[in-house]
Amino acid sequence: MVVMNIPKKTYAKFHLRLFWSVIAVLVLLSVCFAGFQYMREKQHKIELLSNKLTGWNDSIDKELNRGVPLREAGSKEVSRISVMDLSGNILYDSEAPNIENVENHATRKEVKQAIEKGSGYDVRRRSVLTGDVYFYSAKKYDNYVIRSAIPYDPVLVSNLKVEPLYIFVTVVILLIFIVIFYNVMRHLGGNINRLNDFVAKVENGEDVNEYPMHFSNDEVGEISRHVVQIYNHLQKTKHALVSEQRRLLEQQEQQSRIKKQLTQNIAHELKTPVSSIQGYLETIISNKELSPEMLDNFIEKCYQQSARLSSLLHDISTLTRIDEAPGLIEKAKVDLSELITEVCGDVAFLLKEKKIKVHNRTEALSLWCYGNRSLLYSVFRNLFDNTIAYAGEGVDIYIDCNTENPGLYYFSYSDNGVGIPEEHLERIFERFYRIDKGRSRRIGGTGLGLSIVKNAVLLHGGTITAKRRLAGGLEFVFSIKR
């Protein structure tokens, strides 16, 4: 991925560029508004003056209708009065004693507007007849047009002048807005600069997990804080993924080592009974004159080794099933109290041979769970087999269950036999681990019983530990999910 190094100064004056751009637009709009308002106010005053002159024209018309002569009609406030027909020919002009020489006024702006629209005015035009500058206002009547005019002198100019108060108000409002907007842009610039510093630190590979988020309390500051938080969250997620990936790799390597070791152990464990069976059979085949007693002895030993081989294969199959396809193991409601009683009955003959007494305190309890009955049977059967094989003769077995936890059953399986040394306790659940390898093989153990116990307990949502009893012997404490 290509990283673009954007210079910091590109962002350092961003808020100032934005500020001056907005202010320029605002000033332009204010000037346009002021100009528009100026023209509007001036036009308004012109129209007021034109309406006033139009009122004078109406007064003259009324006097003419009453029969007042043209020379006597008119307001004293009007400097000049003109009357013309609808073709623009002058009928009377107060400033022209001889109207024969006065040209047609049909082309005059105010007269043309009056003939076409009924009224009109012209703000500032020099008279051809007198040479003075006038403000003209004309109005059309039935048979003629009356035009009044007043001199466009300094008094009139002053009257038409627009009051500058609105300009002052506009400037004050503009200045207030500039101050407010500058403060807003200053906060915006601060947020952008801090965010830019954060990006620069990220680009330089610096630690930004504890980056101080001193952003302003506005939308931009909130967005900046979210950007930093999202980045920190992504970094934490990235580190978590890397750690999880590393853990999975280590777990895969460990599983690979375990599988390799398990394969070696399986090959070694299978080799012993197979070699024994092969040796006995070779002896039988090569010695045709064996006595019936010796032949029966060899056949019995072959049977024992084949039984051991069958037990070993069964245990390997059970562990493989738990390891490779735990989700495919069928589960149903299981009565653990009944199951423990069943196991006690199945090993009753072996217990009697070793003079072992069982104290089962779960018979009167209602212990229902959701699990695989075959695996749960293996848990208790392997514990019994372990005691029968290694605890010695004349021992007692105690089975208890604590039902106070609403989610788990806590079982205690203990005996008062010979026990095992402390240093072996942490490893007795390992596959093919034996404290006394020679004795275990003579007894017929596969070395997988306690490993099956642990994996079956884990599959049923529990845990298991082993410890030495103070009074002697061994105790297994394990839980099973209800």
XYZ file of C-alpha atoms in Angstrom:
482
model
C 0.000 0.000 0.000
C 1.389 3.400 -0.989
C 1.285 5.980 1.790
C 0.847 9.585 0.637
C 2.733 12.036 2.837
C 0.617 15.177 2.755
C 2.469 18.230 4.100
C 1.115 19.478 7.384
C 0.922 23.088 6.171
C -1.698 21.993 3.642
C -4.079 21.559 6.551
C -2.577 24.124 8.915
C -4.298 27.079 7.123
C -7.355 25.257 5.897
C -9.664 27.020 8.333
C -8.219 30.422 7.329
C -8.759 29.709 3.635
C -12.274 28.585 4.364
C -12.814 31.640 6.586
C -11.654 34.153 3.959
C -13.555 32.362 1.192
C -16.795 32.544 3.141
C -16.137 36.146 4.205
C -15.435 37.133 0.577
C -18.721 35.587 -0.515
C -20.506 37.229 2.413
C -19.004 40.661 1.659
C -19.972 40.301 -1.992
C -23.505 39.384 -0.990
C -23.585 42.320 1.452
C -22.419 44.735 -1.253
C -25.015 43.367 -3.656
C -27.667 43.666 -0.980
C -26.587 47.178 -0.106
C -26.627 48.199 -3.773
C -30.010 46.590 -4.288
C -31.369 48.218 -1.145
C -29.902 51.561 -2.191
C -31.563 51.398 -5.605
C -34.788 50.198 -4.014
C -34.858 53.050 -1.495
C -33.984 55.601 -4.157
C -36.636 54.204 -6.496
C -39.130 54.356 -3.651
C -38.409 58.054 -3.044
C -38.597 58.792 -6.750
C -41.962 57.071 -6.953
C -43.179 59.013 -3.917
C -42.137 62.276 -5.565
C -43.706 61.188 -8.856
C -46.962 60.374 -7.042
C -46.852 63.798 -5.425
C -46.455 65.492 -8.813
C -49.202 63.238 -10.176
C -51.445 64.589 -7.413
C -50.638 68.103 -8.564
C -51.495 67.048 -12.125
C -54.862 65.808 -10.862
C -55.465 69.177 -9.161
C -54.704 71.006 -12.413
C -57.090 68.706 -14.289
C -59.853 69.458 -11.804
C -59.285 73.218 -12.199
C -59.383 72.876 -15.978
C -62.643 70.936 -15.742
C -64.111 73.779 -13.673
C -63.250 76.154 -16.496
C -60.175 77.765 -14.970
C -57.903 79.119 -17.746
C -54.632 77.267 -18.376
C -52.516 80.202 -17.262
C -54.307 80.411 -13.942
C -54.490 76.669 -13.256
C -51.725 74.861 -11.374
C -50.115 74.687 -7.985
C -47.741 77.359 -6.874
C -45.306 74.626 -5.746
C -44.857 73.436 -9.329
C -42.162 75.305 -11.208
C -43.321 74.289 -14.654
C -46.604 73.022 -16.095
C -47.095 71.665 -19.609
C -50.278 70.535 -21.337
C -50.214 68.666 -24.643
C -52.601 66.685 -26.770
C -52.448 62.924 -27.110
C -50.130 63.324 -30.125
C -47.523 65.224 -28.113
C -48.276 68.703 -29.482
C -47.854 71.427 -26.864
C -51.087 73.169 -25.936
C -49.644 75.115 -23.018
C -46.266 75.498 -21.272
C -45.767 77.832 -18.333
C -42.155 78.501 -19.452
C -42.971 79.092 -23.165
C -44.849 82.304 -24.016
C -44.970 81.314 -27.691
C -45.841 77.629 -28.165
C -45.718 77.757 -31.978
C -41.951 77.240 -31.906
C -42.030 74.399 -29.296
C -41.305 70.988 -30.836
C -43.510 67.943 -30.414
C -43.035 66.145 -27.020
C -44.294 62.705 -28.019
C -40.770 61.280 -27.792
C -40.124 62.598 -24.273
C -39.777 59.690 -21.842
C -42.427 60.790 -19.357
C -44.869 61.812 -22.118
C -44.404 58.560 -24.029
C -45.017 56.528 -20.834
C -48.092 58.596 -20.003
C -49.608 58.129 -23.512
C -48.869 54.332 -23.462
C -49.380 53.447 -19.775
C -51.357 56.359 -18.330
C -48.493 57.977 -16.351
C -44.718 58.339 -16.409
C -41.763 60.253 -15.061
C -38.186 61.194 -15.874
C -35.799 61.820 -12.993
C -33.184 64.102 -14.414
C -33.269 65.694 -17.849
C -32.216 69.068 -19.152
C -34.967 71.073 -20.817
C -34.353 72.059 -24.436
C -36.554 75.131 -23.979
C -35.141 76.572 -20.727
C -31.804 74.787 -20.405
C -32.573 73.848 -16.755
C -32.592 70.341 -15.287
C -36.015 69.121 -14.098
C -37.802 66.182 -12.515
C -40.803 65.499 -14.770
C -44.044 63.674 -14.026
C -46.803 63.279 -16.633
C -50.329 61.806 -16.581
C -52.773 61.072 -19.343
C -56.365 62.302 -19.105
C -59.291 62.090 -21.540
C -58.086 64.491 -24.264
C -54.708 65.685 -23.113
C -51.600 64.988 -21.032
C -50.622 67.174 -18.114
C -46.955 67.312 -17.158
C -45.565 68.978 -14.051
C -41.882 69.549 -13.268
C -39.713 70.837 -10.462
C -36.057 71.838 -10.718
C -33.490 69.111 -9.991
C -31.626 71.353 -7.533
C -29.585 70.499 -4.344
C -32.772 70.542 -2.248
C -34.354 67.869 -4.442
C -31.113 65.895 -4.530
C -31.083 65.936 -0.735
C -34.695 64.796 -0.602
C -33.955 61.895 -2.944
C -30.841 60.877 -1.039
C -31.034 57.469 0.667
C -30.548 57.309 4.436
C -27.265 55.462 5.240
C -28.643 53.826 8.443
C -29.309 50.477 6.795
C -25.709 50.464 5.485
C -24.442 50.983 9.044
C -26.688 48.187 10.334
C -25.495 45.907 7.523
C -21.831 46.592 8.345
C -22.406 45.962 12.090
C -24.181 42.669 11.399
C -21.397 41.698 9.000
C -18.726 42.427 11.604
C -20.589 40.404 14.259
C -20.891 37.492 11.870
C -17.185 37.729 10.998
C -16.225 37.521 14.689
C -18.544 34.562 15.339
C -17.501 32.760 12.188
C -13.822 33.332 12.954
C -14.213 31.669 16.348
C -16.012 28.761 14.705
C -13.255 28.442 12.108
C -10.589 28.691 14.835
C -12.134 25.700 16.625
C -12.470 23.887 13.312
C -8.837 24.608 12.475
C -7.753 23.359 15.907
C -9.652 20.101 15.398
C -8.172 19.633 11.928
C -4.648 20.373 13.174
C -4.994 17.889 16.049
C -6.454 15.290 13.709
C -3.597 15.945 11.297
C -1.094 15.473 14.140
C -2.771 12.155 14.930
C -2.512 11.048 11.265
C 1.151 12.131 11.153
C 1.913 10.057 14.262
C 0.147 7.074 12.684
C 2.180 7.484 9.477
C 5.417 7.672 11.487
C 4.517 4.509 13.367
C 4.272 6.199 16.764
C 2.134 4.813 19.583
C -1.223 6.606 19.526
C -3.172 4.348 21.893
C -3.038 7.040 24.567
C -3.410 9.976 22.162
C -5.111 12.880 24.013
C -8.409 13.689 22.297
C -8.665 17.407 23.136
C -11.209 18.238 20.455
C -13.894 20.888 20.714
C -17.427 19.992 21.781
C -19.059 20.286 18.379
C -19.866 18.063 15.415
C -16.356 18.267 13.922
C -14.778 17.558 17.308
C -17.130 14.614 17.791
C -16.235 13.242 14.343
C -12.523 13.667 15.130
C -12.919 11.797 18.418
C -14.768 9.013 16.615
C -11.966 8.774 14.028
C -9.361 8.367 16.783
C -11.539 5.878 18.675
C -12.205 3.840 15.538
C -8.488 3.735 14.750
C -7.643 2.656 18.303
C -10.374 0.024 18.142
C -9.031 -1.235 14.807
C -5.515 -1.393 16.252
C -6.743 -3.363 19.264
C -8.677 -5.670 16.952
C -5.580 -6.075 14.783
C -3.417 -6.927 17.796
C -6.092 -9.323 19.028
C -6.225 -11.007 15.611
C -2.436 -11.271 15.496
C -2.398 -12.745 18.996
C -5.211 -15.133 18.094
C -3.410 -16.120 14.897
C -0.213 -16.715 16.856
C -2.149 -18.741 19.419
C -3.798 -20.822 16.694
C -0.448 -21.464 15.050
C 1.008 -22.537 18.367
C -2.054 -24.694 18.994
C -1.730 -26.254 15.547
C 1.943 -26.927 16.141
C 1.147 -28.418 19.512
C -1.620 -30.557 18.031
C 0.752 -31.649 15.303
C 3.322 -32.658 17.911
C 0.633 -34.430 19.953
C -0.636 -36.284 16.886
C 2.885 -37.262 15.939
C 3.612 -38.439 19.447
C 0.237 -40.181 19.618
C 0.958 -41.979 16.350
C 4.295 -43.114 17.709
C 2.723 -44.215 20.987
C -0.084 -46.059 19.198
C 2.416 -47.834 16.982
C 4.454 -48.786 20.038
C 1.419 -49.920 22.044
C 0.038 -51.943 19.142
C 3.418 -53.518 18.480
C 3.569 -55.179 21.905
C 0.352 -57.278 21.771
C 0.777 -57.983 18.067
C 4.341 -59.184 18.646
C 3.189 -61.337 21.564
C 0.359 -62.892 19.542
C 2.692 -63.463 16.603
C 5.314 -65.058 18.861
C 2.858 -67.445 20.509
C 1.366 -68.432 17.158
C 4.788 -69.024 15.616
C 5.664 -71.238 18.563
C 2.460 -73.226 18.136
C 2.986 -73.601 14.376
C 6.655 -74.529 14.581
C 6.212 -77.001 17.484
C 3.700 -79.622 16.465
C 4.481 -81.789 19.485
C 3.432 -79.250 22.177
C 1.545 -80.758 25.059
C -2.155 -79.945 25.358
C -1.476 -77.991 28.565
C 1.226 -75.848 26.892
C -0.951 -75.342 23.810
C -3.904 -74.205 25.945
C -1.570 -71.827 27.821
C -0.288 -70.230 24.591
C -3.807 -69.929 23.179
C -4.978 -68.289 26.413
C -2.115 -65.802 26.241
C -2.976 -65.018 22.627
C -6.561 -64.367 23.696
C -5.408 -62.044 26.498
C -3.213 -60.079 24.090
C -5.999 -59.882 21.493
C -8.386 -58.652 24.210
C -5.823 -56.021 25.175
C -5.437 -55.081 21.511
C -9.228 -54.805 21.150
C -9.437 -52.627 24.278
C -6.641 -50.422 22.970
C -8.333 -49.958 19.605
C -11.635 -49.154 21.337
C -9.998 -46.495 23.516
C -8.204 -44.960 20.519
C -11.482 -44.894 18.602
C -13.224 -43.171 21.540
C -10.555 -40.476 21.838
C -10.484 -39.931 18.074
C -14.248 -39.486 18.049
C -14.060 -36.900 20.829
C -11.170 -35.018 19.190
C -12.176 -35.052 15.546
C -15.996 -34.839 15.582
C -17.360 -33.649 18.947
C -20.305 -32.001 17.193
C -21.430 -35.316 15.696
C -21.648 -37.096 19.046
C -25.306 -37.736 19.804
C -26.684 -36.457 23.114
C -29.849 -37.146 25.062
C -31.175 -36.996 28.624
C -29.128 -39.258 30.900
C -29.892 -40.356 34.475
C -26.422 -40.210 36.062
C -27.579 -41.824 39.312
C -28.853 -44.855 37.408
C -25.704 -44.896 35.239
C -23.379 -44.989 38.287
C -25.416 -47.830 39.779
C -25.109 -49.697 36.466
C -21.321 -49.280 36.444
C -21.141 -50.576 40.027
C -23.076 -53.649 38.969
C -20.867 -54.270 35.914
C -17.637 -54.263 37.959
C -19.113 -56.020 41.029
C -17.233 -59.262 40.319
C -13.876 -57.478 39.940
C -14.538 -55.460 43.109
C -15.315 -58.626 45.023
C -12.045 -60.215 43.883
C -10.080 -57.244 45.242
C -12.288 -56.988 48.362
C -13.145 -53.371 47.419
C -16.218 -51.777 49.005
C -18.185 -49.019 47.253
C -19.940 -46.188 49.144
C -22.264 -44.734 46.504
C -24.006 -41.668 47.946
C -25.701 -40.711 44.651
C -28.315 -43.497 44.548
C -31.037 -41.403 46.202
C -30.318 -38.264 44.109
C -32.016 -37.138 40.901
C -29.081 -36.427 38.600
C -30.261 -35.717 35.058
C -28.026 -34.218 32.388
C -27.945 -33.799 28.620
C -25.086 -35.843 27.186
C -23.789 -38.995 25.553
C -24.522 -41.986 27.728
C -21.691 -44.121 26.341
C -19.027 -41.485 27.100
C -20.464 -40.751 30.546
C -20.399 -44.505 31.247
C -16.710 -44.503 30.194
C -15.962 -41.753 32.739
C -17.102 -43.768 35.747
C -16.026 -47.176 34.337
C -12.459 -45.995 33.748
C -12.283 -44.519 37.265
C -13.439 -47.843 38.703
C -10.999 -49.784 36.487
C -8.159 -47.473 37.577
C -8.932 -48.148 41.259
C -9.290 -51.889 40.728
C -5.995 -52.048 38.849
C -3.756 -49.861 40.999
C -5.319 -48.969 44.400
C -4.710 -52.359 45.989
C -6.927 -54.795 47.886
C -9.392 -54.093 50.679
C -9.864 -50.414 49.867
C -13.016 -48.284 49.975
C -14.443 -46.198 47.111
C -16.513 -43.071 47.885
C -18.791 -41.425 45.292
C -20.432 -38.094 46.187
C -22.235 -35.353 44.237
C -22.808 -31.696 45.125
C -26.011 -30.346 43.516
C -25.993 -26.782 44.880
C -24.799 -25.210 41.621
C -27.820 -24.687 39.288
C -25.731 -25.278 36.164
C -23.288 -28.059 37.117
C -23.056 -31.280 39.081
C -19.827 -31.540 41.093
C -18.744 -35.180 41.593
C -16.119 -36.522 43.934
C -14.682 -40.004 43.283
C -12.081 -41.107 45.843
C -10.449 -44.172 47.333
C -8.162 -44.867 50.276
C -5.738 -47.012 48.323
C -2.002 -46.633 47.758
C -2.397 -43.395 45.758
C 0.294 -42.007 43.477
C 3.283 -39.702 44.076
C 2.608 -35.948 43.926
C 4.893 -35.370 40.930
C 2.715 -37.581 38.706
C -0.629 -35.894 39.412
C -0.365 -33.274 36.665
C 0.419 -35.868 33.986
C -1.905 -38.771 34.727
C -4.448 -37.447 32.178
C -1.899 -37.530 29.355
C -2.319 -40.209 26.724
C -0.217 -43.320 27.287
C 1.295 -41.844 30.432
C 2.121 -44.565 32.953
C 3.624 -44.334 36.408
C 4.861 -47.938 36.272
C 4.958 -48.978 32.624
C 5.851 -52.599 33.238
C 3.121 -53.115 35.816
C 0.524 -51.371 33.639
C 1.216 -53.636 30.702
C 1.116 -56.760 32.892
C -2.254 -55.707 34.265
C -3.502 -54.973 30.741
C -4.034 -51.232 30.870
C -3.959 -49.206 27.664
C -2.710 -45.945 29.179
C -5.718 -44.079 27.700
C -8.361 -44.537 30.413
C -7.853 -41.288 32.339
C -7.329 -39.381 29.087
C -10.773 -40.588 27.969
C -12.181 -39.500 31.344
C -10.803 -35.975 30.990
C -11.883 -35.493 27.364
C -15.366 -36.869 28.050
C -15.769 -34.495 31.034
C -14.613 -31.529 28.899
C -17.059 -32.542 26.171
C -19.872 -32.349 28.745
C -18.973 -28.792 29.814
C -16.981 -29.661 32.930
C -13.463 -29.820 34.328
C -11.533 -32.471 36.270
C -8.623 -32.480 38.720
C -6.857 -35.166 40.729
C -5.341 -34.800 44.189
C -4.001 -36.933 47.018
C -6.251 -37.474 50.022
C -4.955 -36.508 53.438
C -6.032 -39.907 54.756
C -4.322 -41.635 51.841
C -5.444 -42.615 48.420
C -6.546 -40.557 45.419
C -9.504 -38.237 44.775
C -10.917 -37.083 41.433
C -13.098 -33.949 41.497
C -14.985 -33.229 38.280
C -18.077 -31.384 37.051
C -20.719 -32.227 34.452
C -23.124 -29.729 32.941
C -26.735 -30.367 33.867
